[in-house]
mmCIF file with all atom_site columns, C-alpha atoms in Angstrom:
data_model
loop_
_atom_site.group_PDB
_atom_site.id
_atom_site.type_symbol
_atom_site.label_atom_id
_atom_site.label_alt_id
_atom_site.label_comp_id
_atom_site.label_asym_id
_atom_site.label_entity_id
_atom_site.label_seq_id
_atom_site.pdbx_PDB_ins_code
_atom_site.Cartn_x
_atom_site.Cartn_y
_atom_site.Cartn_z
_atom_site.occupancy
_atom_site.B_iso_or_equiv
_atom_site.pdbx_formal_charge
_atom_site.auth_seq_id
_atom_site.auth_comp_id
_atom_site.auth_asym_id
_atom_site.auth_atom_id
_atom_site.pdbx_PDB_model_num
ATOM 1   C CA . GLU A 1 1   ? 86.885  51.105 114.272 1.00 88.00 ? 278 GLU A CA 1
ATOM 2   C CA . LYS A 1 2   ? 85.818  47.655 112.150 1.00 94.00 ? 279 LYS A CA 1
ATOM 3   C CA . ALA A 1 3   ? 83.174  48.443 108.765 1.00 94.00 ? 280 ALA A CA 1
ATOM 4   C CA . PHE A 1 4   ? 82.719  44.456 107.215 1.00 96.00 ? 281 PHE A CA 1
ATOM 5   C CA . GLY A 1 5   ? 80.218  45.802 104.070 1.00 93.00 ? 282 GLY A CA 1
ATOM 6   C CA . VAL A 1 6   ? 77.708  43.762 102.638 1.00 94.00 ? 283 VAL A CA 1
ATOM 7   C CA . VAL A 1 7   ? 76.886  41.330 104.935 1.00 96.00 ? 284 VAL A CA 1
ATOM 8   C CA . SER A 1 8   ? 74.950  38.111 103.524 1.00 97.00 ? 285 SER A CA 1
ATOM 9   C CA . LEU A 1 9   ? 72.567  36.330 105.694 1.00 97.00 ? 286 LEU A CA 1
ATOM 10  C CA . SER A 1 10  ? 72.979  33.682 108.165 1.00 98.00 ? 287 SER A CA 1
ATOM 11  C CA . SER A 1 11  ? 77.299  34.137 107.868 1.00 98.00 ? 288 SER A CA 1
ATOM 12  C CA . THR A 1 12  ? 79.793  34.206 109.744 1.00 98.00 ? 289 THR A CA 1
ATOM 13  C CA . TYR A 1 13  ? 83.126  36.932 109.907 1.00 98.00 ? 290 TYR A CA 1
ATOM 14  C CA . TYR A 1 14  ? 85.759  38.216 111.582 1.00 98.00 ? 291 TYR A CA 1
ATOM 15  C CA . ALA A 1 15  ? 87.197  40.980 112.997 1.00 97.00 ? 292 ALA A CA 1
ATOM 16  C CA . LYS A 1 16  ? 90.646  40.194 111.532 1.00 96.00 ? 293 LYS A CA 1
ATOM 17  C CA . GLY A 1 17  ? 89.065  38.156 108.077 1.00 96.00 ? 294 GLY A CA 1
ATOM 18  C CA . THR A 1 18  ? 89.415  35.258 108.884 1.00 96.00 ? 295 THR A CA 1
ATOM 19  C CA . ALA A 1 19  ? 88.690  32.245 111.698 1.00 97.00 ? 296 ALA A CA 1
ATOM 20  C CA . PRO A 1 20  ? 91.450  32.462 114.628 1.00 98.00 ? 297 PRO A CA 1
ATOM 21  C CA . SER A 1 21  ? 93.291  29.550 115.489 1.00 97.00 ? 298 SER A CA 1
ATOM 22  C CA . ASN A 1 22  ? 92.824  26.976 118.843 1.00 98.00 ? 299 ASN A CA 1
ATOM 23  C CA . PRO A 1 23  ? 94.298  29.129 120.978 1.00 98.00 ? 300 PRO A CA 1
ATOM 24  C CA . VAL A 1 24  ? 94.002  32.467 119.877 1.00 98.00 ? 301 VAL A CA 1
ATOM 25  C CA . GLY A 1 25  ? 96.744  34.106 118.932 1.00 98.00 ? 302 GLY A CA 1
ATOM 26  C CA . ASP A 1 26  ? 98.278  37.478 118.752 1.00 98.00 ? 303 ASP A CA 1
ATOM 27  C CA . GLY A 1 27  ? 98.191  37.365 114.615 1.00 97.00 ? 304 GLY A CA 1
ATOM 28  C CA . ASP A 1 28  ? 94.588  36.769 114.815 1.00 97.00 ? 305 ASP A CA 1
ATOM 29  C CA . CYS A 1 29  ? 93.483  39.607 116.794 1.00 98.00 ? 306 CYS A CA 1
ATOM 30  C CA . THR A 1 30  ? 93.446  43.394 114.904 1.00 97.00 ? 307 THR A CA 1
ATOM 31  C CA . PHE A 1 31  ? 92.825  45.351 118.279 1.00 98.00 ? 308 PHE A CA 1
ATOM 32  C CA . THR A 1 32  ? 95.002  45.731 121.656 1.00 98.00 ? 309 THR A CA 1
ATOM 33  C CA . ILE A 1 33  ? 93.694  46.190 125.566 1.00 98.00 ? 310 ILE A CA 1
ATOM 34  C CA . THR A 1 34  ? 96.760  48.234 126.634 1.00 97.00 ? 311 THR A CA 1
ATOM 35  C CA . ASN A 1 35  ? 96.767  48.784 130.524 1.00 97.00 ? 312 ASN A CA 1
ATOM 36  C CA . ASP A 1 36  ? 98.722  52.032 131.119 1.00 95.00 ? 313 ASP A CA 1
ATOM 37  C CA . GLY A 1 37  ? 97.614  52.656 134.242 1.00 94.00 ? 314 GLY A CA 1
ATOM 38  C CA . ASP A 1 38  ? 99.510  52.259 137.953 1.00 95.00 ? 315 ASP A CA 1
ATOM 39  C CA . ALA A 1 39  ? 96.811  49.523 138.878 1.00 96.00 ? 316 ALA A CA 1
ATOM 40  C CA . THR A 1 40  ? 95.873  45.632 137.629 1.00 98.00 ? 317 THR A CA 1
ATOM 41  C CA . ILE A 1 41  ? 92.710  45.506 136.170 1.00 98.00 ? 318 ILE A CA 1
ATOM 42  C CA . ASN A 1 42  ? 89.811  43.674 134.586 1.00 98.00 ? 319 ASN A CA 1
ATOM 43  C CA . ILE A 1 43  ? 87.862  44.344 131.539 1.00 98.00 ? 320 ILE A CA 1
ATOM 44  C CA . THR A 1 44  ? 84.235  44.099 130.803 1.00 98.00 ? 321 THR A CA 1
ATOM 45  C CA . ILE A 1 45  ? 82.714  43.985 127.298 1.00 98.00 ? 322 ILE A CA 1
ATOM 46  C CA . LYS A 1 46  ? 79.146  45.060 126.120 1.00 98.00 ? 323 LYS A CA 1
ATOM 47  C CA . ALA A 1 47  ? 77.444  46.328 122.768 1.00 98.00 ? 324 ALA A CA 1
ATOM 48  C CA . THR A 1 48  ? 74.696  47.760 121.670 1.00 98.00 ? 325 THR A CA 1
ATOM 49  C CA . ASN A 1 49  ? 71.524  46.410 119.325 1.00 98.00 ? 326 ASN A CA 1
ATOM 50  C CA . PHE A 1 50  ? 72.265  47.408 115.991 1.00 98.00 ? 327 PHE A CA 1
ATOM 51  C CA . SER A 1 51  ? 70.683  50.564 114.604 1.00 98.00 ? 328 SER A CA 1
ATOM 52  C CA . GLY A 1 52  ? 69.558  51.601 111.140 1.00 97.00 ? 329 GLY A CA 1
ATOM 53  C CA . GLY A 1 53  ? 66.211  51.510 109.393 1.00 96.00 ? 330 GLY A CA 1
ATOM 54  C CA . VAL A 1 54  ? 64.488  47.329 111.403 1.00 96.00 ? 331 VAL A CA 1
ATOM 55  C CA . GLY A 1 55  ? 67.155  46.761 114.171 1.00 96.00 ? 332 GLY A CA 1
ATOM 56  C CA . TRP A 1 56  ? 68.432  44.225 115.096 1.00 98.00 ? 333 TRP A CA 1
ATOM 57  C CA . THR A 1 57  ? 69.121  42.909 118.425 1.00 98.00 ? 334 THR A CA 1
ATOM 58  C CA . LEU A 1 58  ? 72.079  41.113 120.292 1.00 98.00 ? 335 LEU A CA 1
ATOM 59  C CA . GLY A 1 59  ? 71.049  37.046 120.538 1.00 98.00 ? 336 GLY A CA 1
ATOM 60  C CA . ALA A 1 60  ? 71.314  33.163 118.263 1.00 98.00 ? 337 ALA A CA 1
ATOM 61  C CA . PRO A 1 61  ? 70.747  34.601 114.889 1.00 98.00 ? 338 PRO A CA 1
ATOM 62  C CA . ALA A 1 62  ? 67.069  34.688 113.820 1.00 98.00 ? 339 ALA A CA 1
ATOM 63  C CA . GLU A 1 63  ? 64.611  36.813 111.440 1.00 98.00 ? 340 GLU A CA 1
ATOM 64  C CA . ASN A 1 64  ? 67.156  40.789 112.197 1.00 98.00 ? 341 ASN A CA 1
ATOM 65  C CA . VAL A 1 65  ? 68.969  38.766 114.854 1.00 98.00 ? 342 VAL A CA 1
ATOM 66  C CA . ALA A 1 66  ? 73.529  39.170 115.368 1.00 98.00 ? 343 ALA A CA 1
ATOM 67  C CA . ARG A 1 67  ? 74.961  37.740 117.775 1.00 98.00 ? 344 ARG A CA 1
ATOM 68  C CA . ILE A 1 68  ? 78.936  39.235 118.915 1.00 98.00 ? 345 ILE A CA 1
ATOM 69  C CA . THR A 1 69  ? 81.707  36.765 120.093 1.00 98.00 ? 346 THR A CA 1
ATOM 70  C CA . ALA A 1 70  ? 84.820  38.423 121.255 1.00 98.00 ? 347 ALA A CA 1
ATOM 71  C CA . TYR A 1 71  ? 87.884  36.080 122.121 1.00 98.00 ? 348 TYR A CA 1
ATOM 72  C CA . TYR A 1 72  ? 91.332  37.595 123.345 1.00 98.00 ? 349 TYR A CA 1
ATOM 73  C CA . SER A 1 73  ? 95.176  36.061 122.560 1.00 98.00 ? 350 SER A CA 1
ATOM 74  C CA . GLY A 1 74  ? 95.194  32.583 124.416 1.00 98.00 ? 351 GLY A CA 1
ATOM 75  C CA . GLN A 1 75  ? 92.280  31.232 124.298 1.00 98.00 ? 352 GLN A CA 1
ATOM 76  C CA . ASN A 1 76  ? 90.618  29.135 123.173 1.00 98.00 ? 353 ASN A CA 1
ATOM 77  C CA . PRO A 1 77  ? 87.888  30.763 120.634 1.00 97.00 ? 354 PRO A CA 1
ATOM 78  C CA . ALA A 1 78  ? 84.312  29.199 121.381 1.00 96.00 ? 355 ALA A CA 1
ATOM 79  C CA . SER A 1 79  ? 85.220  30.131 124.940 1.00 97.00 ? 356 SER A CA 1
ATOM 80  C CA . GLY A 1 80  ? 84.884  33.957 124.227 1.00 98.00 ? 357 GLY A CA 1
ATOM 81  C CA . VAL A 1 81  ? 81.590  35.998 125.259 1.00 98.00 ? 358 VAL A CA 1
ATOM 82  C CA . VAL A 1 82  ? 78.861  36.260 124.016 1.00 98.00 ? 359 VAL A CA 1
ATOM 83  C CA . LEU A 1 83  ? 78.018  39.687 124.306 1.00 98.00 ? 360 LEU A CA 1
ATOM 84  C CA . THR A 1 84  ? 74.153  41.485 125.247 1.00 98.00 ? 361 THR A CA 1
ATOM 85  C CA . THR A 1 85  ? 73.891  44.760 125.915 1.00 98.00 ? 362 THR A CA 1
ATOM 86  C CA . SER A 1 86  ? 74.716  44.978 129.774 1.00 98.00 ? 363 SER A CA 1
ATOM 87  C CA . ASP A 1 87  ? 78.517  44.671 130.807 1.00 98.00 ? 364 ASP A CA 1
ATOM 88  C CA . GLN A 1 88  ? 79.887  41.031 131.096 1.00 98.00 ? 365 GLN A CA 1
ATOM 89  C CA . PRO A 1 89  ? 83.316  40.231 132.003 1.00 98.00 ? 366 PRO A CA 1
ATOM 90  C CA . PHE A 1 90  ? 85.610  39.961 129.575 1.00 98.00 ? 367 PHE A CA 1
ATOM 91  C CA . TYR A 1 91  ? 89.347  39.173 130.367 1.00 98.00 ? 368 TYR A CA 1
ATOM 92  C CA . SER A 1 92  ? 90.727  39.237 134.203 1.00 98.00 ? 369 SER A CA 1
ATOM 93  C CA . GLY A 1 93  ? 94.146  40.726 135.970 1.00 98.00 ? 370 GLY A CA 1
ATOM 94  C CA . LEU A 1 94  ? 95.623  42.844 132.847 1.00 98.00 ? 371 LEU A CA 1
ATOM 95  C CA . THR A 1 95  ? 98.713  43.643 135.593 1.00 98.00 ? 372 THR A CA 1
ATOM 96  C CA . SER A 1 96  ? 100.502 48.361 134.948 1.00 96.00 ? 373 SER A CA 1
ATOM 97  C CA . THR A 1 97  ? 101.903 48.156 132.225 1.00 94.00 ? 374 THR A CA 1
ATOM 98  C CA . SER A 1 98  ? 101.233 45.415 130.029 1.00 97.00 ? 375 SER A CA 1
ATOM 99  C CA . THR A 1 99  ? 98.901  44.367 126.679 1.00 98.00 ? 376 THR A CA 1
ATOM 100 C CA . ILE A 1 100 ? 95.895  41.912 125.335 1.00 98.00 ? 377 ILE A CA 1
ATOM 101 C CA . LYS A 1 101 ? 95.173  41.276 122.008 1.00 98.00 ? 378 LYS A CA 1
ATOM 102 C CA . TRP A 1 102 ? 91.762  40.169 121.164 1.00 98.00 ? 379 TRP A CA 1
ATOM 103 C CA . ASP A 1 103 ? 89.034  40.042 117.892 1.00 98.00 ? 380 ASP A CA 1
ATOM 104 C CA . PHE A 1 104 ? 85.746  38.871 117.346 1.00 98.00 ? 381 PHE A CA 1
ATOM 105 C CA . LYS A 1 105 ? 82.969  37.379 115.030 1.00 98.00 ? 382 LYS A CA 1
ATOM 106 C CA . PHE A 1 106 ? 79.717  38.419 113.806 1.00 98.00 ? 383 PHE A CA 1
ATOM 107 C CA . GLU A 1 107 ? 77.203  35.945 112.753 1.00 98.00 ? 384 GLU A CA 1
ATOM 108 C CA . THR A 1 108 ? 74.785  37.503 110.800 1.00 98.00 ? 385 THR A CA 1
ATOM 109 C CA . PRO A 1 109 ? 70.848  37.211 111.079 1.00 98.00 ? 386 PRO A CA 1
ATOM 110 C CA . THR A 1 110 ? 68.973  34.398 109.074 1.00 98.00 ? 387 THR A CA 1
ATOM 111 C CA . SER A 1 111 ? 66.183  37.450 107.325 1.00 97.00 ? 388 SER A CA 1
ATOM 112 C CA . VAL A 1 112 ? 66.450  40.419 107.645 1.00 97.00 ? 389 VAL A CA 1
ATOM 113 C CA . THR A 1 113 ? 63.157  43.210 107.165 1.00 95.00 ? 390 THR A CA 1
ATOM 114 C CA . ASP A 1 114 ? 65.268  45.748 104.768 1.00 96.00 ? 391 ASP A CA 1
ATOM 115 C CA . GLY A 1 115 ? 68.338  46.373 103.770 1.00 92.00 ? 392 GLY A CA 1
ATOM 116 C CA . VAL A 1 116 ? 69.573  49.654 105.228 1.00 95.00 ? 393 VAL A CA 1
ATOM 117 C CA . GLN A 1 117 ? 73.262  49.976 106.905 1.00 96.00 ? 394 GLN A CA 1
ATOM 118 C CA . LYS A 1 118 ? 73.025  48.706 110.470 1.00 97.00 ? 395 LYS A CA 1
ATOM 119 C CA . THR A 1 119 ? 76.306  49.574 113.419 1.00 97.00 ? 396 THR A CA 1
ATOM 120 C CA . SER A 1 120 ? 76.949  48.237 116.494 1.00 98.00 ? 397 SER A CA 1
ATOM 121 C CA . THR A 1 121 ? 79.734  49.809 119.083 1.00 98.00 ? 398 THR A CA 1
ATOM 122 C CA . ILE A 1 122 ? 81.192  47.345 121.276 1.00 98.00 ? 399 ILE A CA 1
ATOM 123 C CA . THR A 1 123 ? 81.874  49.111 124.577 1.00 98.00 ? 400 THR A CA 1
ATOM 124 C CA . LEU A 1 124 ? 85.075  47.192 126.940 1.00 98.00 ? 401 LEU A CA 1
ATOM 125 C CA . THR A 1 125 ? 85.898  48.764 130.624 1.00 98.00 ? 402 THR A CA 1
ATOM 126 C CA . ALA A 1 126 ? 88.412  48.377 132.907 1.00 97.00 ? 403 ALA A CA 1
ATOM 127 C CA . ALA A 1 127 ? 88.168  48.938 136.577 1.00 97.00 ? 404 ALA A CA 1
ATOM 128 C CA . ALA A 1 128 ? 91.127  48.477 139.256 1.00 96.00 ? 405 ALA A CA 1
ATOM 129 C CA . ALA A 1 129 ? 90.971  44.425 140.328 1.00 93.00 ? 406 ALA A CA 1
#
């Protein structure tokens, strides 16, 4: 879980607090995915549009539109996945008993219709490779 508190328009926030290095290092990441199963898995990722008052949609920052980009350790952060409401490939080939660290950046809208608290949920799903 990550709460940013009050955010400014046209700004970028990082779940870890600062921009990651390139490539992203484990220390740049807040979250961990652990494969505690017996098979290699592939991970997909998606997010919900923001709810609360006048909701924000996911996309290129604009009025009531915000962007979330997820990236994992070892990756160039510029190659991260720009989240949508549909499952997208995130990480392939996580072997049994392995872990991968990941994080995201959040780019706020350029303008908003209201100042009500917003909530979005990021979902990661594992499937056998």
